[in-house]
């Protein structure tokens, strides 16, 4: 089972095609991505199509006229 691998938390977005985890740094993000993929495979027989570690946008929503 997945033990969080250093993530602060995670969620599934939308109808389930996207899983998101919040992590403190890119190295932890890589570990979390690997651990989540392994958990999806072992618990549900699911393969990961793609994974990416990105930085959160701290500016937030923007109005574009």
mmCIF file with all atom_site columns, N, CA, C and O in Angstrom, residues 7-60:
data_model
loop_
_atom_site.group_PDB
_atom_site.id
_atom_site.type_symbol
_atom_site.label_atom_id
_atom_site.label_alt_id
_atom_site.label_comp_id
_atom_site.label_asym_id
_atom_site.label_entity_id
_atom_site.label_seq_id
_atom_site.pdbx_PDB_ins_code
_atom_site.Cartn_x
_atom_site.Cartn_y
_atom_site.Cartn_z
_atom_site.occupancy
_atom_site.B_iso_or_equiv
_atom_site.pdbx_formal_charge
_atom_site.auth_seq_id
_atom_site.auth_comp_id
_atom_site.auth_asym_id
_atom_site.auth_atom_id
_atom_site.pdbx_PDB_model_num
ATOM 1   N N  . UNK A 1 7  ? 4.508   12.917 0.700   1.00 0.00 ? 7  UNK A N  1
ATOM 2   C CA . UNK A 1 7  ? 3.533   13.920 0.260   1.00 0.00 ? 7  UNK A CA 1
ATOM 3   C C  . UNK A 1 7  ? 2.784   14.481 1.461   1.00 0.00 ? 7  UNK A C  1
ATOM 4   O O  . UNK A 1 7  ? 2.543   13.783 2.440   1.00 0.00 ? 7  UNK A O  1
ATOM 5   N N  . UNK A 1 8  ? 2.411   15.760 1.385   1.00 0.00 ? 8  UNK A N  1
ATOM 6   C CA . UNK A 1 8  ? 1.568   16.371 2.414   1.00 0.00 ? 8  UNK A CA 1
ATOM 7   C C  . UNK A 1 8  ? 0.143   15.833 2.304   1.00 0.00 ? 8  UNK A C  1
ATOM 8   O O  . UNK A 1 8  ? -0.570  15.745 3.282   1.00 0.00 ? 8  UNK A O  1
ATOM 9   N N  . UNK A 1 9  ? -0.264  15.500 1.084   1.00 0.00 ? 9  UNK A N  1
ATOM 10  C CA . UNK A 1 9  ? -1.600  14.980 0.833   1.00 0.00 ? 9  UNK A CA 1
ATOM 11  C C  . UNK A 1 9  ? -1.796  14.787 -0.651  1.00 0.00 ? 9  UNK A C  1
ATOM 12  O O  . UNK A 1 9  ? -0.960  15.186 -1.453  1.00 0.00 ? 9  UNK A O  1
ATOM 13  N N  . UNK A 1 10 ? -2.911  14.145 -1.015  1.00 0.00 ? 10 UNK A N  1
ATOM 14  C CA . UNK A 1 10 ? -3.197  13.935 -2.431  1.00 0.00 ? 10 UNK A CA 1
ATOM 15  C C  . UNK A 1 10 ? -4.699  13.878 -2.636  1.00 0.00 ? 10 UNK A C  1
ATOM 16  O O  . UNK A 1 10 ? -5.467  13.719 -1.692  1.00 0.00 ? 10 UNK A O  1
ATOM 17  N N  . UNK A 1 11 ? -5.125  13.991 -3.883  1.00 0.00 ? 11 UNK A N  1
ATOM 18  C CA . UNK A 1 11 ? -6.537  13.923 -4.231  1.00 0.00 ? 11 UNK A CA 1
ATOM 19  C C  . UNK A 1 11 ? -6.673  13.454 -5.673  1.00 0.00 ? 11 UNK A C  1
ATOM 20  O O  . UNK A 1 11 ? -5.697  13.463 -6.429  1.00 0.00 ? 11 UNK A O  1
ATOM 21  N N  . UNK A 1 12 ? -7.877  13.061 -6.043  1.00 0.00 ? 12 UNK A N  1
ATOM 22  C CA . UNK A 1 12 ? -8.195  12.729 -7.426  1.00 0.00 ? 12 UNK A CA 1
ATOM 23  C C  . UNK A 1 12 ? -8.994  13.893 -7.985  1.00 0.00 ? 12 UNK A C  1
ATOM 24  O O  . UNK A 1 12 ? -9.902  14.403 -7.337  1.00 0.00 ? 12 UNK A O  1
ATOM 25  N N  . UNK A 1 13 ? -8.649  14.326 -9.183  1.00 0.00 ? 13 UNK A N  1
ATOM 26  C CA . UNK A 1 13 ? -9.299  15.466 -9.814  1.00 0.00 ? 13 UNK A CA 1
ATOM 27  C C  . UNK A 1 13 ? -10.283 14.981 -10.870 1.00 0.00 ? 13 UNK A C  1
ATOM 28  O O  . UNK A 1 13 ? -9.980  14.078 -11.636 1.00 0.00 ? 13 UNK A O  1
ATOM 29  N N  . UNK A 1 14 ? -11.444 15.605 -10.913 1.00 0.00 ? 14 UNK A N  1
ATOM 30  C CA . UNK A 1 14 ? -12.439 15.274 -11.920 1.00 0.00 ? 14 UNK A CA 1
ATOM 31  C C  . UNK A 1 14 ? -13.022 13.889 -11.703 1.00 0.00 ? 14 UNK A C  1
ATOM 32  O O  . UNK A 1 14 ? -13.217 13.451 -10.581 1.00 0.00 ? 14 UNK A O  1
ATOM 33  N N  . UNK A 1 15 ? -13.271 13.184 -12.790 1.00 0.00 ? 15 UNK A N  1
ATOM 34  C CA . UNK A 1 15 ? -13.868 11.864 -12.720 1.00 0.00 ? 15 UNK A CA 1
ATOM 35  C C  . UNK A 1 15 ? -12.838 10.777 -12.445 1.00 0.00 ? 15 UNK A C  1
ATOM 36  O O  . UNK A 1 15 ? -13.145 9.599  -12.494 1.00 0.00 ? 15 UNK A O  1
ATOM 37  N N  . UNK A 1 16 ? -11.607 11.157 -12.180 1.00 0.00 ? 16 UNK A N  1
ATOM 38  C CA . UNK A 1 16 ? -10.595 10.181 -11.823 1.00 0.00 ? 16 UNK A CA 1
ATOM 39  C C  . UNK A 1 16 ? -9.403  10.054 -12.740 1.00 0.00 ? 16 UNK A C  1
ATOM 40  O O  . UNK A 1 16 ? -8.511  9.282  -12.443 1.00 0.00 ? 16 UNK A O  1
ATOM 41  N N  . UNK A 1 17 ? -9.323  10.795 -13.845 1.00 0.00 ? 17 UNK A N  1
ATOM 42  C CA . UNK A 1 17 ? -8.150  10.605 -14.697 1.00 0.00 ? 17 UNK A CA 1
ATOM 43  C C  . UNK A 1 17 ? -6.889  11.265 -14.162 1.00 0.00 ? 17 UNK A C  1
ATOM 44  O O  . UNK A 1 17 ? -5.800  10.975 -14.619 1.00 0.00 ? 17 UNK A O  1
ATOM 45  N N  . UNK A 1 18 ? -7.033  12.168 -13.174 1.00 0.00 ? 18 UNK A N  1
ATOM 46  C CA . UNK A 1 18 ? -5.876  12.896 -12.667 1.00 0.00 ? 18 UNK A CA 1
ATOM 47  C C  . UNK A 1 18 ? -5.766  12.737 -11.164 1.00 0.00 ? 18 UNK A C  1
ATOM 48  O O  . UNK A 1 18 ? -6.736  12.956 -10.443 1.00 0.00 ? 18 UNK A O  1
ATOM 49  N N  . UNK A 1 19 ? -4.589  12.365 -10.689 1.00 0.00 ? 19 UNK A N  1
ATOM 50  C CA . UNK A 1 19 ? -4.303  12.331 -9.253  1.00 0.00 ? 19 UNK A CA 1
ATOM 51  C C  . UNK A 1 19 ? -3.238  13.385 -8.990  1.00 0.00 ? 19 UNK A C  1
ATOM 52  O O  . UNK A 1 19 ? -2.287  13.524 -9.757  1.00 0.00 ? 19 UNK A O  1
ATOM 53  N N  . UNK A 1 20 ? -3.406  14.154 -7.915  1.00 0.00 ? 20 UNK A N  1
ATOM 54  C CA . UNK A 1 20 ? -2.506  15.256 -7.594  1.00 0.00 ? 20 UNK A CA 1
ATOM 55  C C  . UNK A 1 20 ? -2.010  15.076 -6.166  1.00 0.00 ? 20 UNK A C  1
ATOM 56  O O  . UNK A 1 20 ? -2.785  14.743 -5.277  1.00 0.00 ? 20 UNK A O  1
ATOM 57  N N  . UNK A 1 21 ? -0.717  15.307 -5.951  1.00 0.00 ? 21 UNK A N  1
ATOM 58  C CA . UNK A 1 21 ? -0.148  15.278 -4.605  1.00 0.00 ? 21 UNK A CA 1
ATOM 59  C C  . UNK A 1 21 ? 0.614   16.570 -4.369  1.00 0.00 ? 21 UNK A C  1
ATOM 60  O O  . UNK A 1 21 ? 1.229   17.112 -5.281  1.00 0.00 ? 21 UNK A O  1
ATOM 61  N N  . UNK A 1 22 ? 0.579   17.066 -3.147  1.00 0.00 ? 22 UNK A N  1
ATOM 62  C CA . UNK A 1 22 ? 1.342   18.254 -2.771  1.00 0.00 ? 22 UNK A CA 1
ATOM 63  C C  . UNK A 1 22 ? 2.573   17.776 -2.009  1.00 0.00 ? 22 UNK A C  1
ATOM 64  O O  . UNK A 1 22 ? 2.461   17.022 -1.039  1.00 0.00 ? 22 UNK A O  1
ATOM 65  N N  . UNK A 1 23 ? 3.747   18.201 -2.479  1.00 0.00 ? 23 UNK A N  1
ATOM 66  C CA . UNK A 1 23 ? 5.028   17.743 -1.928  1.00 0.00 ? 23 UNK A CA 1
ATOM 67  C C  . UNK A 1 23 ? 5.929   18.940 -1.636  1.00 0.00 ? 23 UNK A C  1
ATOM 68  O O  . UNK A 1 23 ? 5.736   20.011 -2.194  1.00 0.00 ? 23 UNK A O  1
ATOM 69  N N  . UNK A 1 24 ? 6.936   18.764 -0.771  1.00 0.00 ? 24 UNK A N  1
ATOM 70  C CA . UNK A 1 24 ? 7.788   19.889 -0.414  1.00 0.00 ? 24 UNK A CA 1
ATOM 71  C C  . UNK A 1 24 ? 8.871   20.240 -1.429  1.00 0.00 ? 24 UNK A C  1
ATOM 72  O O  . UNK A 1 24 ? 9.370   21.365 -1.438  1.00 0.00 ? 24 UNK A O  1
ATOM 73  N N  . UNK A 1 25 ? 9.255   19.291 -2.302  1.00 0.00 ? 25 UNK A N  1
ATOM 74  C CA . UNK A 1 25 ? 10.356  19.556 -3.228  1.00 0.00 ? 25 UNK A CA 1
ATOM 75  C C  . UNK A 1 25 ? 10.308  18.553 -4.383  1.00 0.00 ? 25 UNK A C  1
ATOM 76  O O  . UNK A 1 25 ? 9.601   17.549 -4.314  1.00 0.00 ? 25 UNK A O  1
ATOM 77  N N  . UNK A 1 26 ? 11.035  18.840 -5.477  1.00 0.00 ? 26 UNK A N  1
ATOM 78  C CA . UNK A 1 26 ? 10.995  17.963 -6.655  1.00 0.00 ? 26 UNK A CA 1
ATOM 79  C C  . UNK A 1 26 ? 11.457  16.530 -6.385  1.00 0.00 ? 26 UNK A C  1
ATOM 80  O O  . UNK A 1 26 ? 10.917  15.587 -6.973  1.00 0.00 ? 26 UNK A O  1
ATOM 81  N N  . UNK A 1 27 ? 12.432  16.349 -5.518  1.00 0.00 ? 27 UNK A N  1
ATOM 82  C CA . UNK A 1 27 ? 12.916  14.992 -5.226  1.00 0.00 ? 27 UNK A CA 1
ATOM 83  C C  . UNK A 1 27 ? 11.816  14.160 -4.568  1.00 0.00 ? 27 UNK A C  1
ATOM 84  O O  . UNK A 1 27 ? 11.614  13.000 -4.916  1.00 0.00 ? 27 UNK A O  1
ATOM 85  N N  . UNK A 1 28 ? 11.112  14.761 -3.611  1.00 0.00 ? 28 UNK A N  1
ATOM 86  C CA . UNK A 1 28 ? 9.992   14.062 -2.983  1.00 0.00 ? 28 UNK A CA 1
ATOM 87  C C  . UNK A 1 28 ? 8.909   13.808 -4.016  1.00 0.00 ? 28 UNK A C  1
ATOM 88  O O  . UNK A 1 28 ? 8.284   12.741 -4.022  1.00 0.00 ? 28 UNK A O  1
ATOM 89  N N  . UNK A 1 29 ? 8.687   14.771 -4.911  1.00 0.00 ? 29 UNK A N  1
ATOM 90  C CA . UNK A 1 29 ? 7.693   14.601 -5.964  1.00 0.00 ? 29 UNK A CA 1
ATOM 91  C C  . UNK A 1 29 ? 7.975   13.383 -6.825  1.00 0.00 ? 29 UNK A C  1
ATOM 92  O O  . UNK A 1 29 ? 7.068   12.635 -7.178  1.00 0.00 ? 29 UNK A O  1
ATOM 93  N N  . UNK A 1 30 ? 9.233   13.176 -7.165  1.00 0.00 ? 30 UNK A N  1
ATOM 94  C CA . UNK A 1 30 ? 9.603   12.006 -7.968  1.00 0.00 ? 30 UNK A CA 1
ATOM 95  C C  . UNK A 1 30 ? 9.326   10.715 -7.199  1.00 0.00 ? 30 UNK A C  1
ATOM 96  O O  . UNK A 1 30 ? 8.815   9.746  -7.785  1.00 0.00 ? 30 UNK A O  1
ATOM 97  N N  . UNK A 1 31 ? 9.630   10.695 -5.903  1.00 0.00 ? 31 UNK A N  1
ATOM 98  C CA . UNK A 1 31 ? 9.348   9.502  -5.086  1.00 0.00 ? 31 UNK A CA 1
ATOM 99  C C  . UNK A 1 31 ? 7.851   9.246  -4.979  1.00 0.00 ? 31 UNK A C  1
ATOM 100 O O  . UNK A 1 31 ? 7.384   8.108  -5.078  1.00 0.00 ? 31 UNK A O  1
ATOM 101 N N  . UNK A 1 32 ? 7.086   10.316 -4.788  1.00 0.00 ? 32 UNK A N  1
ATOM 102 C CA . UNK A 1 32 ? 5.632   10.191 -4.669  1.00 0.00 ? 32 UNK A CA 1
ATOM 103 C C  . UNK A 1 32 ? 5.029   9.689  -5.978  1.00 0.00 ? 32 UNK A C  1
ATOM 104 O O  . UNK A 1 32 ? 4.168   8.809  -5.978  1.00 0.00 ? 32 UNK A O  1
ATOM 105 N N  . UNK A 1 33 ? 5.480   10.225 -7.105  1.00 0.00 ? 33 UNK A N  1
ATOM 106 C CA . UNK A 1 33 ? 4.973   9.774  -8.407  1.00 0.00 ? 33 UNK A CA 1
ATOM 107 C C  . UNK A 1 33 ? 5.218   8.287  -8.600  1.00 0.00 ? 33 UNK A C  1
ATOM 108 O O  . UNK A 1 33 ? 4.335   7.547  -9.046  1.00 0.00 ? 33 UNK A O  1
ATOM 109 N N  . UNK A 1 34 ? 6.408   7.837  -8.234  1.00 0.00 ? 34 UNK A N  1
ATOM 110 C CA . UNK A 1 34 ? 6.729   6.411  -8.372  1.00 0.00 ? 34 UNK A CA 1
ATOM 111 C C  . UNK A 1 34 ? 5.866   5.576  -7.427  1.00 0.00 ? 34 UNK A C  1
ATOM 112 O O  . UNK A 1 34 ? 5.321   4.544  -7.822  1.00 0.00 ? 34 UNK A O  1
ATOM 113 N N  . UNK A 1 35 ? 5.716   6.018  -6.189  1.00 0.00 ? 35 UNK A N  1
ATOM 114 C CA . UNK A 1 35 ? 4.931   5.274  -5.206  1.00 0.00 ? 35 UNK A CA 1
ATOM 115 C C  . UNK A 1 35 ? 3.455   5.229  -5.584  1.00 0.00 ? 35 UNK A C  1
ATOM 116 O O  . UNK A 1 35 ? 2.798   4.190  -5.445  1.00 0.00 ? 35 UNK A O  1
ATOM 117 N N  . UNK A 1 36 ? 2.917   6.341  -6.081  1.00 0.00 ? 36 UNK A N  1
ATOM 118 C CA . UNK A 1 36 ? 1.518   6.358  -6.497  1.00 0.00 ? 36 UNK A CA 1
ATOM 119 C C  . UNK A 1 36 ? 1.297   5.423  -7.682  1.00 0.00 ? 36 UNK A C  1
ATOM 120 O O  . UNK A 1 36 ? 0.318   4.672  -7.717  1.00 0.00 ? 36 UNK A O  1
ATOM 121 N N  . UNK A 1 37 ? 2.217   5.451  -8.640  1.00 0.00 ? 37 UNK A N  1
ATOM 122 C CA . UNK A 1 37 ? 2.103   4.547  -9.786  1.00 0.00 ? 37 UNK A CA 1
ATOM 123 C C  . UNK A 1 37 ? 2.137   3.090  -9.370  1.00 0.00 ? 37 UNK A C  1
ATOM 124 O O  . UNK A 1 37 ? 1.351   2.274  -9.865  1.00 0.00 ? 37 UNK A O  1
ATOM 125 N N  . UNK A 1 38 ? 3.018   2.755  -8.447  1.00 0.00 ? 38 UNK A N  1
ATOM 126 C CA . UNK A 1 38 ? 3.102   1.377  -7.958  1.00 0.00 ? 38 UNK A CA 1
ATOM 127 C C  . UNK A 1 38 ? 1.826   0.983  -7.222  1.00 0.00 ? 38 UNK A C  1
ATOM 128 O O  . UNK A 1 38 ? 1.338   -0.148 -7.362  1.00 0.00 ? 38 UNK A O  1
ATOM 129 N N  . UNK A 1 39 ? 1.259   1.914  -6.450  1.00 0.00 ? 39 UNK A N  1
ATOM 130 C CA . UNK A 1 39 ? 0.017   1.621  -5.728  1.00 0.00 ? 39 UNK A CA 1
ATOM 131 C C  . UNK A 1 39 ? -1.150  1.438  -6.689  1.00 0.00 ? 39 UNK A C  1
ATOM 132 O O  . UNK A 1 39 ? -1.982  0.541  -6.496  1.00 0.00 ? 39 UNK A O  1
ATOM 133 N N  . UNK A 1 40 ? -1.243  2.282  -7.728  1.00 0.00 ? 40 UNK A N  1
ATOM 134 C CA . UNK A 1 40 ? -2.303  2.124  -8.718  1.00 0.00 ? 40 UNK A CA 1
ATOM 135 C C  . UNK A 1 40 ? -2.215  0.745  -9.371  1.00 0.00 ? 40 UNK A C  1
ATOM 136 O O  . UNK A 1 40 ? -3.221  0.074  -9.593  1.00 0.00 ? 40 UNK A O  1
ATOM 137 N N  . UNK A 1 41 ? -0.997  0.315  -9.689  1.00 0.00 ? 41 UNK A N  1
ATOM 138 C CA . UNK A 1 41 ? -0.782  -0.975 -10.344 1.00 0.00 ? 41 UNK A CA 1
ATOM 139 C C  . UNK A 1 41 ? -1.152  -2.126 -9.413  1.00 0.00 ? 41 UNK A C  1
ATOM 140 O O  . UNK A 1 41 ? -1.880  -3.036 -9.794  1.00 0.00 ? 41 UNK A O  1
ATOM 141 N N  . UNK A 1 42 ? -0.655  -2.088 -8.171  1.00 0.00 ? 42 UNK A N  1
ATOM 142 C CA . UNK A 1 42 ? -0.882  -3.218 -7.263  1.00 0.00 ? 42 UNK A CA 1
ATOM 143 C C  . UNK A 1 42 ? -2.314  -3.274 -6.742  1.00 0.00 ? 42 UNK A C  1
ATOM 144 O O  . UNK A 1 42 ? -2.860  -4.363 -6.556  1.00 0.00 ? 42 UNK A O  1
ATOM 145 N N  . UNK A 1 43 ? -2.941  -2.129 -6.505  1.00 0.00 ? 43 UNK A N  1
ATOM 146 C CA . UNK A 1 43 ? -4.289  -2.128 -5.933  1.00 0.00 ? 43 UNK A CA 1
ATOM 147 C C  . UNK A 1 43 ? -5.387  -2.228 -6.988  1.00 0.00 ? 43 UNK A C  1
ATOM 148 O O  . UNK A 1 43 ? -6.458  -2.767 -6.709  1.00 0.00 ? 43 UNK A O  1
ATOM 149 N N  . UNK A 1 44 ? -5.136  -1.709 -8.169  1.00 0.00 ? 44 UNK A N  1
ATOM 150 C CA . UNK A 1 44 ? -6.202  -1.678 -9.163  1.00 0.00 ? 44 UNK A CA 1
ATOM 151 C C  . UNK A 1 44 ? -5.828  -2.195 -10.523 1.00 0.00 ? 44 UNK A C  1
ATOM 152 O O  . UNK A 1 44 ? -6.639  -2.178 -11.445 1.00 0.00 ? 44 UNK A O  1
ATOM 153 N N  . UNK A 1 45 ? -4.588  -2.640 -10.696 1.00 0.00 ? 45 UNK A N  1
ATOM 154 C CA . UNK A 1 45 ? -4.154  -3.117 -11.998 1.00 0.00 ? 45 UNK A CA 1
ATOM 155 C C  . UNK A 1 45 ? -4.074  -2.006 -13.037 1.00 0.00 ? 45 UNK A C  1
ATOM 156 O O  . UNK A 1 45 ? -4.156  -2.263 -14.234 1.00 0.00 ? 45 UNK A O  1
ATOM 157 N N  . UNK A 1 46 ? -3.905  -0.763 -12.583 1.00 0.00 ? 46 UNK A N  1
ATOM 158 C CA . UNK A 1 46 ? -3.896  0.391  -13.480 1.00 0.00 ? 46 UNK A CA 1
ATOM 159 C C  . UNK A 1 46 ? -2.475  0.797  -13.841 1.00 0.00 ? 46 UNK A C  1
ATOM 160 O O  . UNK A 1 46 ? -1.591  0.801  -12.990 1.00 0.00 ? 46 UNK A O  1
ATOM 161 N N  . UNK A 1 47 ? -2.267  1.151  -15.093 1.00 0.00 ? 47 UNK A N  1
ATOM 162 C CA . UNK A 1 47 ? -0.980  1.667  -15.541 1.00 0.00 ? 47 UNK A CA 1
ATOM 163 C C  . UNK A 1 47 ? -1.038  3.187  -15.590 1.00 0.00 ? 47 UNK A C  1
ATOM 164 O O  . UNK A 1 47 ? -2.070  3.775  -15.933 1.00 0.00 ? 47 UNK A O  1
ATOM 165 N N  . UNK A 1 48 ? 0.049   3.853  -15.258 1.00 0.00 ? 48 UNK A N  1
ATOM 166 C CA . UNK A 1 48 ? 0.132   5.307  -15.325 1.00 0.00 ? 48 UNK A CA 1
ATOM 167 C C  . UNK A 1 48 ? 0.487   5.706  -16.749 1.00 0.00 ? 48 UNK A C  1
ATOM 168 O O  . UNK A 1 48 ? 1.473   5.228  -17.307 1.00 0.00 ? 48 UNK A O  1
ATOM 169 N N  . UNK A 1 49 ? -0.319  6.583  -17.327 1.00 0.00 ? 49 UNK A N  1
ATOM 170 C CA . UNK A 1 49 ? -0.066  7.066  -18.680 1.00 0.00 ? 49 UNK A CA 1
ATOM 171 C C  . UNK A 1 49 ? 1.095   8.056  -18.689 1.00 0.00 ? 49 UNK A C  1
ATOM 172 O O  . UNK A 1 49 ? 1.969   7.995  -19.534 1.00 0.00 ? 49 UNK A O  1
ATOM 173 N N  . UNK A 1 50 ? 1.085   8.989  -17.737 1.00 0.00 ? 50 UNK A N  1
ATOM 174 C CA . UNK A 1 50 ? 2.165   9.964  -17.625 1.00 0.00 ? 50 UNK A CA 1
ATOM 175 C C  . UNK A 1 50 ? 2.162   10.553 -16.222 1.00 0.00 ? 50 UNK A C  1
ATOM 176 O O  . UNK A 1 50 ? 1.152   10.536 -15.536 1.00 0.00 ? 50 UNK A O  1
ATOM 177 N N  . UNK A 1 51 ? 3.311   11.058 -15.818 1.00 0.00 ? 51 UNK A N  1
ATOM 178 C CA . UNK A 1 51 ? 3.397   11.764 -14.535 1.00 0.00 ? 51 UNK A CA 1
ATOM 179 C C  . UNK A 1 51 ? 4.367   12.922 -14.698 1.00 0.00 ? 51 UNK A C  1
ATOM 180 O O  . UNK A 1 51 ? 5.270   12.886 -15.541 1.00 0.00 ? 51 UNK A O  1
ATOM 181 N N  . UNK A 1 52 ? 4.151   13.958 -13.918 1.00 0.00 ? 52 UNK A N  1
ATOM 182 C CA . UNK A 1 52 ? 4.976   15.157 -14.033 1.00 0.00 ? 52 UNK A CA 1
ATOM 183 C C  . UNK A 1 52 ? 5.028   15.842 -12.674 1.00 0.00 ? 52 UNK A C  1
ATOM 184 O O  . UNK A 1 52 ? 4.018   15.930 -11.984 1.00 0.00 ? 52 UNK A O  1
ATOM 185 N N  . UNK A 1 53 ? 6.205   16.313 -12.296 1.00 0.00 ? 53 UNK A N  1
ATOM 186 C CA . UNK A 1 53 ? 6.369   17.104 -11.080 1.00 0.00 ? 53 UNK A CA 1
ATOM 187 C C  . UNK A 1 53 ? 6.491   18.556 -11.509 1.00 0.00 ? 53 UNK A C  1
ATOM 188 O O  . UNK A 1 53 ? 7.372   18.902 -12.303 1.00 0.00 ? 53 UNK A O  1
ATOM 189 N N  . UNK A 1 54 ? 5.580   19.408 -11.027 1.00 0.00 ? 54 UNK A N  1
ATOM 190 C CA . UNK A 1 54 ? 5.568   20.822 -11.401 1.00 0.00 ? 54 UNK A CA 1
ATOM 191 C C  . UNK A 1 54 ? 5.469   21.690 -10.151 1.00 0.00 ? 54 UNK A C  1
ATOM 192 O O  . UNK A 1 54 ? 5.082   21.227 -9.085  1.00 0.00 ? 54 UNK A O  1
ATOM 193 N N  . UNK A 1 55 ? 5.805   22.958 -10.303 1.00 0.00 ? 55 UNK A N  1
ATOM 194 C CA . UNK A 1 55 ? 5.718   23.929 -9.200  1.00 0.00 ? 55 UNK A CA 1
ATOM 195 C C  . UNK A 1 55 ? 4.316   24.541 -9.193  1.00 0.00 ? 55 UNK A C  1
ATOM 196 O O  . UNK A 1 55 ? 3.763   24.864 -10.246 1.00 0.00 ? 55 UNK A O  1
ATOM 197 N N  . UNK A 1 56 ? 3.743   24.713 -7.997  1.00 0.00 ? 56 UNK A N  1
ATOM 198 C CA . UNK A 1 56 ? 2.447   25.371 -7.870  1.00 0.00 ? 56 UNK A CA 1
ATOM 199 C C  . UNK A 1 56 ? 2.557   26.832 -8.289  1.00 0.00 ? 56 UNK A C  1
ATOM 200 O O  . UNK A 1 56 ? 3.572   27.486 -8.051  1.00 0.00 ? 56 UNK A O  1
ATOM 201 N N  . UNK A 1 57 ? 1.507   27.349 -8.889  1.00 0.00 ? 57 UNK A N  1
ATOM 202 C CA . UNK A 1 57 ? 1.444   28.763 -9.254  1.00 0.00 ? 57 UNK A CA 1
ATOM 203 C C  . UNK A 1 57 ? 1.000   29.541 -8.021  1.00 0.00 ? 57 UNK A C  1
ATOM 204 O O  . UNK A 1 57 ? -0.157  29.464 -7.614  1.00 0.00 ? 57 UNK A O  1
ATOM 205 N N  . UNK A 1 58 ? 1.904   30.267 -7.410  1.00 0.00 ? 58 UNK A N  1
ATOM 206 C CA . UNK A 1 58 ? 1.578   30.998 -6.182  1.00 0.00 ? 58 UNK A CA 1
ATOM 207 C C  . UNK A 1 58 ? 0.843   32.303 -6.435  1.00 0.00 ? 58 UNK A C  1
ATOM 208 O O  . UNK A 1 58 ? 0.336   32.910 -5.500  1.00 0.00 ? 58 UNK A O  1
ATOM 209 N N  . UNK A 1 59 ? 0.774   32.754 -7.701  1.00 0.00 ? 59 UNK A N  1
ATOM 210 C CA . UNK A 1 59 ? 0.073   33.990 -8.012  1.00 0.00 ? 59 UNK A CA 1
ATOM 211 C C  . UNK A 1 59 ? -1.439  33.784 -8.024  1.00 0.00 ? 59 UNK A C  1
ATOM 212 O O  . UNK A 1 59 ? -2.202  34.687 -7.749  1.00 0.00 ? 59 UNK A O  1
ATOM 213 N N  . UNK A 1 60 ? -1.884  32.594 -8.360  1.00 0.00 ? 60 UNK A N  1
ATOM 214 C CA . UNK A 1 60 ? -3.312  32.306 -8.368  1.00 0.00 ? 60 UNK A CA 1
ATOM 215 C C  . UNK A 1 60 ? -4.004  32.757 -9.634  1.00 0.00 ? 60 UNK A C  1
ATOM 216 O O  . UNK A 1 60 ? -3.385  33.015 -10.660 1.00 0.00 ? 60 UNK A O  1
#
